[in-house]
CSV table of C-alpha atoms in Angstrom, one decimal:
chain,number,residue,atom,x,y,z
A,1,UNK,CA,115.6,80.2,60.1
A,2,UNK,CA,113.7,76.7,60.5
A,3,UNK,CA,110.8,78.3,62.2
A,4,UNK,CA,110.5,81.1,59.3
A,5,UNK,CA,110.7,78.2,56.6
A,6,UNK,CA,107.9,76.2,58.3
A,7,UNK,CA,105.8,79.3,58.5
A,8,UNK,CA,106.3,80.0,54.8
A,9,UNK,CA,105.4,76.4,54.2
A,10,UNK,CA,102.1,76.7,56.2
A,11,UNK,CA,101.2,80.0,54.6
A,12,UNK,CA,101.7,78.2,51.1
A,13,UNK,CA,99.6,75.4,52.0
A,14,UNK,CA,96.6,77.5,53.0
A,15,UNK,CA,97.1,80.0,50.1
A,16,UNK,CA,97.9,82.8,52.6
A,17,UNK,CA,100.6,85.7,52.6
A,18,UNK,CA,101.8,85.1,56.3
A,19,UNK,CA,101.6,82.2,58.9
A,20,UNK,CA,102.6,82.4,62.4
A,21,UNK,CA,103.0,79.4,64.9
A,22,UNK,CA,101.3,79.6,68.3
A,23,UNK,CA,101.1,77.2,71.3
A,24,UNK,CA,97.8,75.9,70.4
A,25,UNK,CA,94.7,76.5,68.4
A,26,UNK,CA,93.0,78.2,71.2
A,27,UNK,CA,95.9,80.5,71.5
A,28,UNK,CA,95.6,81.1,67.8
A,29,UNK,CA,92.0,82.3,68.3
A,30,UNK,CA,93.1,84.6,71.2
A,31,UNK,CA,95.9,86.0,69.3
A,32,UNK,CA,93.6,86.7,66.3
A,33,UNK,CA,91.0,88.4,68.4
A,34,UNK,CA,93.7,90.7,70.0
A,35,UNK,CA,95.3,91.4,66.6
A,36,UNK,CA,92.0,92.3,65.1
A,37,UNK,CA,91.7,95.2,67.7
A,38,UNK,CA,88.1,94.9,67.9
A,39,UNK,CA,86.0,97.0,70.4
A,40,UNK,CA,86.5,95.8,74.0
A,41,UNK,CA,83.7,93.8,75.5
A,42,UNK,CA,81.9,93.4,72.2
A,43,UNK,CA,80.4,90.1,71.1
A,44,UNK,CA,81.8,87.5,68.9
A,45,UNK,CA,79.2,85.0,67.1
A,46,UNK,CA,80.3,81.3,67.0
A,47,UNK,CA,78.5,78.1,66.4
A,48,UNK,CA,76.7,76.1,69.4
A,49,UNK,CA,78.1,72.7,68.1
A,50,UNK,CA,81.7,72.7,68.2
A,51,UNK,CA,84.7,72.2,70.6
A,52,UNK,CA,84.1,74.1,73.9
A,53,UNK,CA,87.7,75.4,73.6
A,54,UNK,CA,86.5,78.0,71.0
A,55,UNK,CA,84.1,79.4,73.5
A,56,UNK,CA,86.8,79.5,76.4
A,57,UNK,CA,89.2,81.4,74.0
A,58,UNK,CA,86.7,84.0,73.1
A,59,UNK,CA,86.0,84.4,76.9
A,60,UNK,CA,89.7,84.4,77.8
A,61,UNK,CA,90.2,87.1,75.2
A,62,UNK,CA,87.8,89.4,76.9
A,63,UNK,CA,84.9,89.2,74.7
A,64,UNK,CA,81.3,87.9,75.0
A,65,UNK,CA,79.9,84.9,73.2
A,66,UNK,CA,76.8,84.7,71.0
A,67,UNK,CA,75.9,81.2,70.2
A,68,UNK,CA,74.4,80.5,66.8
A,69,UNK,CA,72.7,77.2,65.7
A,70,UNK,CA,74.1,74.9,63.0
A,71,UNK,CA,73.0,73.0,59.8
A,72,UNK,CA,72.0,69.4,60.1
A,73,UNK,CA,73.5,69.0,56.7
A,74,UNK,CA,76.9,70.7,57.1
A,75,UNK,CA,77.1,70.4,60.8
A,76,UNK,CA,78.2,74.0,60.7
A,77,UNK,CA,77.0,77.4,61.5
A,78,UNK,CA,75.8,79.0,58.1
A,79,UNK,CA,74.6,82.6,57.3
A,80,UNK,CA,71.1,82.0,58.2
A,81,UNK,CA,72.1,81.1,61.8
A,82,UNK,CA,74.5,84.0,62.0
A,83,UNK,CA,72.0,86.5,60.9
A,84,UNK,CA,69.3,85.1,63.5
A,85,UNK,CA,71.6,86.1,66.3
A,86,UNK,CA,73.3,89.2,64.9
A,87,UNK,CA,73.1,92.6,66.6
A,88,UNK,CA,75.0,95.9,66.5
A,89,UNK,CA,77.1,94.9,69.5
A,90,UNK,CA,78.8,92.0,67.5
A,91,UNK,CA,82.4,92.7,66.2
A,92,UNK,CA,83.5,89.4,65.0
A,93,UNK,CA,82.5,85.8,63.8
A,94,UNK,CA,84.3,82.6,64.2
A,95,UNK,CA,83.3,80.3,61.5
A,96,UNK,CA,83.9,76.6,62.3
A,97,UNK,CA,84.2,73.8,59.8
A,98,UNK,CA,82.0,71.4,62.0
A,99,UNK,CA,83.4,68.1,62.5
A,100,UNK,CA,85.7,68.9,59.4
A,101,UNK,CA,82.7,69.4,57.1
A,102,UNK,CA,83.1,72.8,55.4
A,103,UNK,CA,80.6,75.4,56.1
A,104,UNK,CA,79.7,77.8,53.2
A,105,UNK,CA,82.6,80.0,54.1
A,106,UNK,CA,82.5,82.0,50.9
A,107,UNK,CA,78.8,83.1,51.9
A,108,UNK,CA,79.9,83.8,55.5
A,109,UNK,CA,82.8,86.0,54.0
A,110,UNK,CA,80.3,88.0,52.0
A,111,UNK,CA,78.1,88.5,55.1
A,112,UNK,CA,80.9,89.5,57.2
A,113,UNK,CA,82.1,92.1,54.7
A,114,UNK,CA,78.7,93.5,54.3
A,115,UNK,CA,78.4,94.0,58.1
A,116,UNK,CA,82.0,95.2,58.6
A,117,UNK,CA,82.8,92.4,61.0
A,118,UNK,CA,86.0,90.6,61.4
A,119,UNK,CA,85.9,87.0,60.5
A,120,UNK,CA,88.1,84.2,61.7
A,121,UNK,CA,87.9,80.9,60.0
A,122,UNK,CA,88.5,78.0,62.3
A,123,UNK,CA,89.9,75.2,60.0
A,124,UNK,CA,91.5,73.4,63.0
A,125,UNK,CA,89.6,70.0,62.2
A,126,UNK,CA,89.6,70.8,58.4
A,127,UNK,CA,92.9,71.9,57.0
A,128,UNK,CA,94.4,70.0,54.0
A,129,UNK,CA,90.7,70.0,52.4
A,130,UNK,CA,89.3,72.4,49.8
A,131,UNK,CA,86.2,74.5,49.4
A,132,UNK,CA,85.2,75.5,45.7
A,133,UNK,CA,88.9,74.8,44.9
A,134,UNK,CA,90.3,77.1,47.7
A,135,UNK,CA,92.1,75.7,50.7
A,136,UNK,CA,90.3,75.6,53.9
A,137,UNK,CA,92.4,78.1,56.0
A,138,UNK,CA,92.6,80.7,53.2
A,139,UNK,CA,89.4,82.5,54.1
A,140,UNK,CA,88.4,85.3,56.3
A,141,UNK,CA,90.7,88.1,58.0
A,142,UNK,CA,92.4,85.4,60.1
A,143,UNK,CA,92.4,81.7,60.0
A,144,UNK,CA,93.4,79.2,62.7
A,145,UNK,CA,94.8,75.7,62.8
A,146,UNK,CA,95.7,73.3,65.5
A,147,UNK,CA,98.2,70.5,65.8
A,148,UNK,CA,96.7,69.1,69.1
A,149,UNK,CA,95.3,65.8,69.7
A,150,UNK,CA,93.5,64.0,66.9
A,151,UNK,CA,93.8,66.8,64.6
A,152,UNK,CA,94.6,66.4,60.8
A,153,UNK,CA,98.3,66.8,62.1
A,154,UNK,CA,98.5,65.2,65.5
A,155,UNK,CA,101.6,66.5,67.5
A,156,UNK,CA,99.8,67.1,70.8
A,157,UNK,CA,101.2,70.7,70.7
A,158,UNK,CA,101.1,73.7,68.4
A,159,UNK,CA,98.8,75.9,66.4
A,160,UNK,CA,98.8,78.7,63.9
A,161,UNK,CA,97.4,81.9,62.7
A,162,UNK,CA,97.1,82.8,59.1
A,163,UNK,CA,96.5,86.2,57.5
A,164,UNK,CA,97.0,88.1,54.2
A,165,UNK,CA,97.3,91.5,55.9
A,166,UNK,CA,100.7,92.8,56.7
A,167,UNK,CA,99.1,95.0,59.4
A,168,UNK,CA,97.5,91.9,61.0
A,169,UNK,CA,100.7,89.9,60.7
A,170,UNK,CA,102.6,92.6,62.6
A,171,UNK,CA,100.1,92.8,65.3
A,172,UNK,CA,100.2,89.0,65.8
A,173,UNK,CA,103.8,88.9,66.1
A,174,UNK,CA,103.8,91.9,68.5
A,175,UNK,CA,101.2,90.0,70.8
A,176,UNK,CA,102.8,86.8,70.6
A,177,UNK,CA,106.3,88.0,71.3
A,178,UNK,CA,105.3,89.3,74.5
A,179,UNK,CA,103.1,86.4,75.7
A,180,UNK,CA,104.8,83.4,76.9
A,181,UNK,CA,101.6,81.5,77.3
A,182,UNK,CA,100.6,81.9,73.7
A,183,UNK,CA,103.9,81.7,71.5
A,184,UNK,CA,105.2,78.8,69.7
A,185,UNK,CA,108.4,77.7,71.8
A,186,UNK,CA,108.9,73.9,71.0
A,187,UNK,CA,111.4,74.4,68.2
A,188,UNK,CA,112.4,71.0,68.5
A,189,UNK,CA,109.2,69.5,66.9
A,190,UNK,CA,109.5,71.5,63.7
A,191,UNK,CA,111.2,68.5,61.8
A,192,UNK,CA,108.0,66.5,62.7
A,193,UNK,CA,105.8,69.2,61.8
A,194,UNK,CA,107.4,69.6,58.5
A,195,UNK,CA,107.3,65.8,57.9
A,196,UNK,CA,103.7,65.8,58.6
A,197,UNK,CA,103.0,68.8,56.5
A,198,UNK,CA,104.7,66.9,53.5
A,199,UNK,CA,102.6,63.8,54.2
A,200,UNK,CA,99.3,65.7,54.7
A,201,UNK,CA,98.0,65.1,51.2
A,202,UNK,CA,98.5,61.4,51.6
A,203,UNK,CA,96.9,61.4,55.2
A,204,UNK,CA,93.8,63.3,53.5
A,205,UNK,CA,93.5,60.7,50.8
A,206,UNK,CA,93.4,57.9,53.2
A,207,UNK,CA,90.9,59.7,55.4
A,208,UNK,CA,88.6,60.2,52.2
A,209,UNK,CA,89.0,56.5,51.5
A,210,UNK,CA,88.0,55.6,55.0
A,211,UNK,CA,84.9,58.0,54.9
A,212,UNK,CA,83.7,56.4,51.6
A,213,UNK,CA,84.0,53.0,52.9
A,214,UNK,CA,81.9,53.7,55.8
A,215,UNK,CA,79.5,55.8,53.8
A,216,UNK,CA,78.9,52.8,51.5
A,217,UNK,CA,79.0,50.0,54.1
A,218,UNK,CA,76.8,51.4,56.9
A,219,UNK,CA,73.2,50.3,56.0
A,220,UNK,CA,71.4,50.2,59.5
A,221,UNK,CA,68.1,52.2,59.2
A,222,UNK,CA,68.4,53.5,62.9
A,223,UNK,CA,71.4,55.5,61.9
A,224,UNK,CA,71.1,58.8,60.1
A,225,UNK,CA,73.9,59.6,57.6
A,226,UNK,CA,74.8,63.1,56.4
A,227,UNK,CA,74.6,64.2,52.9
A,228,UNK,CA,77.7,62.9,51.2
A,229,UNK,CA,80.2,63.8,48.5
A,230,UNK,CA,83.7,62.6,47.8
A,231,UNK,CA,85.4,65.9,48.8
A,232,UNK,CA,84.3,65.8,52.2
A,233,UNK,CA,87.2,65.2,54.8
A,234,UNK,CA,85.5,64.7,58.1
A,235,UNK,CA,87.6,64.8,61.3
A,236,UNK,CA,85.6,61.8,62.6
A,237,UNK,CA,82.6,60.2,60.5
A,238,UNK,CA,79.2,61.5,62.0
A,239,UNK,CA,76.1,59.6,62.5
A,240,UNK,CA,72.8,60.4,64.4
A,241,UNK,CA,71.1,57.8,66.5
A,242,UNK,CA,68.4,58.0,68.8
A,243,UNK,CA,68.8,56.3,72.3
A,244,UNK,CA,72.6,56.9,71.9
A,245,UNK,CA,73.5,55.8,75.4
A,246,UNK,CA,72.0,52.3,74.6
A,247,UNK,CA,74.0,52.0,71.5
A,248,UNK,CA,77.2,53.1,73.1
A,249,UNK,CA,76.7,50.8,75.8
A,250,UNK,CA,76.2,48.0,73.2
A,251,UNK,CA,79.2,48.9,71.3
A,252,UNK,CA,81.2,48.9,74.8
A,253,UNK,CA,80.2,45.4,75.5
A,254,UNK,CA,81.5,44.5,72.0
A,255,UNK,CA,84.9,46.3,72.7
A,256,UNK,CA,84.2,48.8,69.9
A,257,UNK,CA,85.1,52.5,70.5
A,258,UNK,CA,82.8,55.4,69.2
A,259,UNK,CA,83.0,58.9,70.6
A,260,UNK,CA,79.9,61.3,71.0
A,261,UNK,CA,81.1,64.9,70.3
A,262,UNK,CA,79.9,67.6,70.8
A,263,UNK,CA,77.6,68.5,73.7
A,264,UNK,CA,75.6,71.7,72.8
A,265,UNK,CA,77.1,74.7,74.1
A,266,UNK,CA,73.7,76.3,74.2
A,267,UNK,CA,73.4,74.4,77.5
A,268,UNK,CA,75.7,76.9,79.1
A,269,UNK,CA,73.7,80.0,77.9
A,270,UNK,CA,70.0,80.0,78.9
A,271,UNK,CA,69.0,82.6,76.1
A,272,UNK,CA,70.5,80.5,73.5
A,273,UNK,CA,67.9,78.7,71.1
A,274,UNK,CA,69.8,76.1,69.1
A,275,UNK,CA,67.8,72.9,68.4
A,276,UNK,CA,69.9,71.5,65.7
A,277,UNK,CA,72.9,71.7,68.1
A,278,UNK,CA,70.9,70.3,70.8
A,279,UNK,CA,69.9,67.3,68.5
A,280,UNK,CA,73.5,66.7,67.6
A,281,UNK,CA,74.4,66.9,71.2
A,282,UNK,CA,72.1,64.3,72.1
A,283,UNK,CA,72.3,61.9,69.1
A,284,UNK,CA,75.8,62.3,67.5
A,285,UNK,CA,78.1,59.4,67.3
A,286,UNK,CA,81.7,59.7,65.8
A,287,UNK,CA,83.7,57.1,64.0
A,288,UNK,CA,87.5,57.3,63.8
A,289,UNK,CA,88.7,57.8,60.0
A,290,UNK,CA,92.2,59.1,60.6
A,291,UNK,CA,94.9,57.7,58.4
A,292,UNK,CA,96.0,55.4,61.2
A,293,UNK,CA,92.7,53.9,61.4
A,294,UNK,CA,93.1,50.0,60.3
A,295,UNK,CA,90.7,48.1,57.9
A,296,UNK,CA,90.1,46.0,60.9
A,297,UNK,CA,88.9,48.8,62.9
A,298,UNK,CA,86.8,50.0,60.3
A,299,UNK,CA,85.2,46.6,59.7
A,300,UNK,CA,84.5,46.2,63.4
A,301,UNK,CA,82.7,49.6,63.6
A,302,UNK,CA,80.6,48.8,60.5
A,303,UNK,CA,79.6,45.4,62.0
A,304,UNK,CA,78.9,46.8,65.3
A,305,UNK,CA,76.5,49.3,63.7
A,306,UNK,CA,74.8,47.0,61.1
A,307,UNK,CA,74.2,44.2,63.7
A,308,UNK,CA,72.8,46.4,66.3
A,309,UNK,CA,69.5,44.8,67.4
A,310,UNK,CA,66.4,46.8,66.6
A,311,UNK,CA,64.0,46.9,69.5
């Protein structure tokens, strides 16, 4: 009963008819690809700049990966990038909201419908936010969430697949019921998950506040900010900086932590041409903006950046 109520709550949050919990976000992707019953050995388009787990999940499900470049504005794969790599062997698209910044998921939905492709919306870094008034996680044939490390809800375990189609919901439950590696088994964490779901709007509000602070206070000319609006809910606040390794060494010497996700996945495919993903992979730094980030930590990151000596 507790599992069913939690799944109903997730479905409602993401404006979906059905939500099925899984062991992880990657297992949610694998389950979605199986439930979609797309042609064996066909191809799946995904962005070249995102967590490599997405690529591995596609391969584990038995499909070939086609990498598309991303936008330097949304940090996400958009229709123009998808269309540049599309061919008739493609059966599905995984649209990732890059770094928590929404892609134009409505345009991608229209493109997928026109090409009769399965669309999986990867909202693992973005759920709790909205695009044009609709919840992220409500788009596509399937959407996937994660509750793993440093996700909007950070339990270190769990994910979910969401659908509107009863047929897909039945297929998902059939696949997961017979798959010990993929199904959600940690019933004991459901109270913690429900508590986090209740607190998510508060977490998102704090994240937006942290993002707005960094956007306003960082002024160093060597660091490139992304276009900003107050609806953005980044996973980690992104900046581009040339000679990144030099800055990260400077930050480490000042005991300030930044990360540098994600390395371009095009490095794994010699045929991929993804210059924007390559630039992100070599210049991106990420600043923590989760709700637990303290004002002292935010101040330290701003000071470290603004006082970075130009050479």
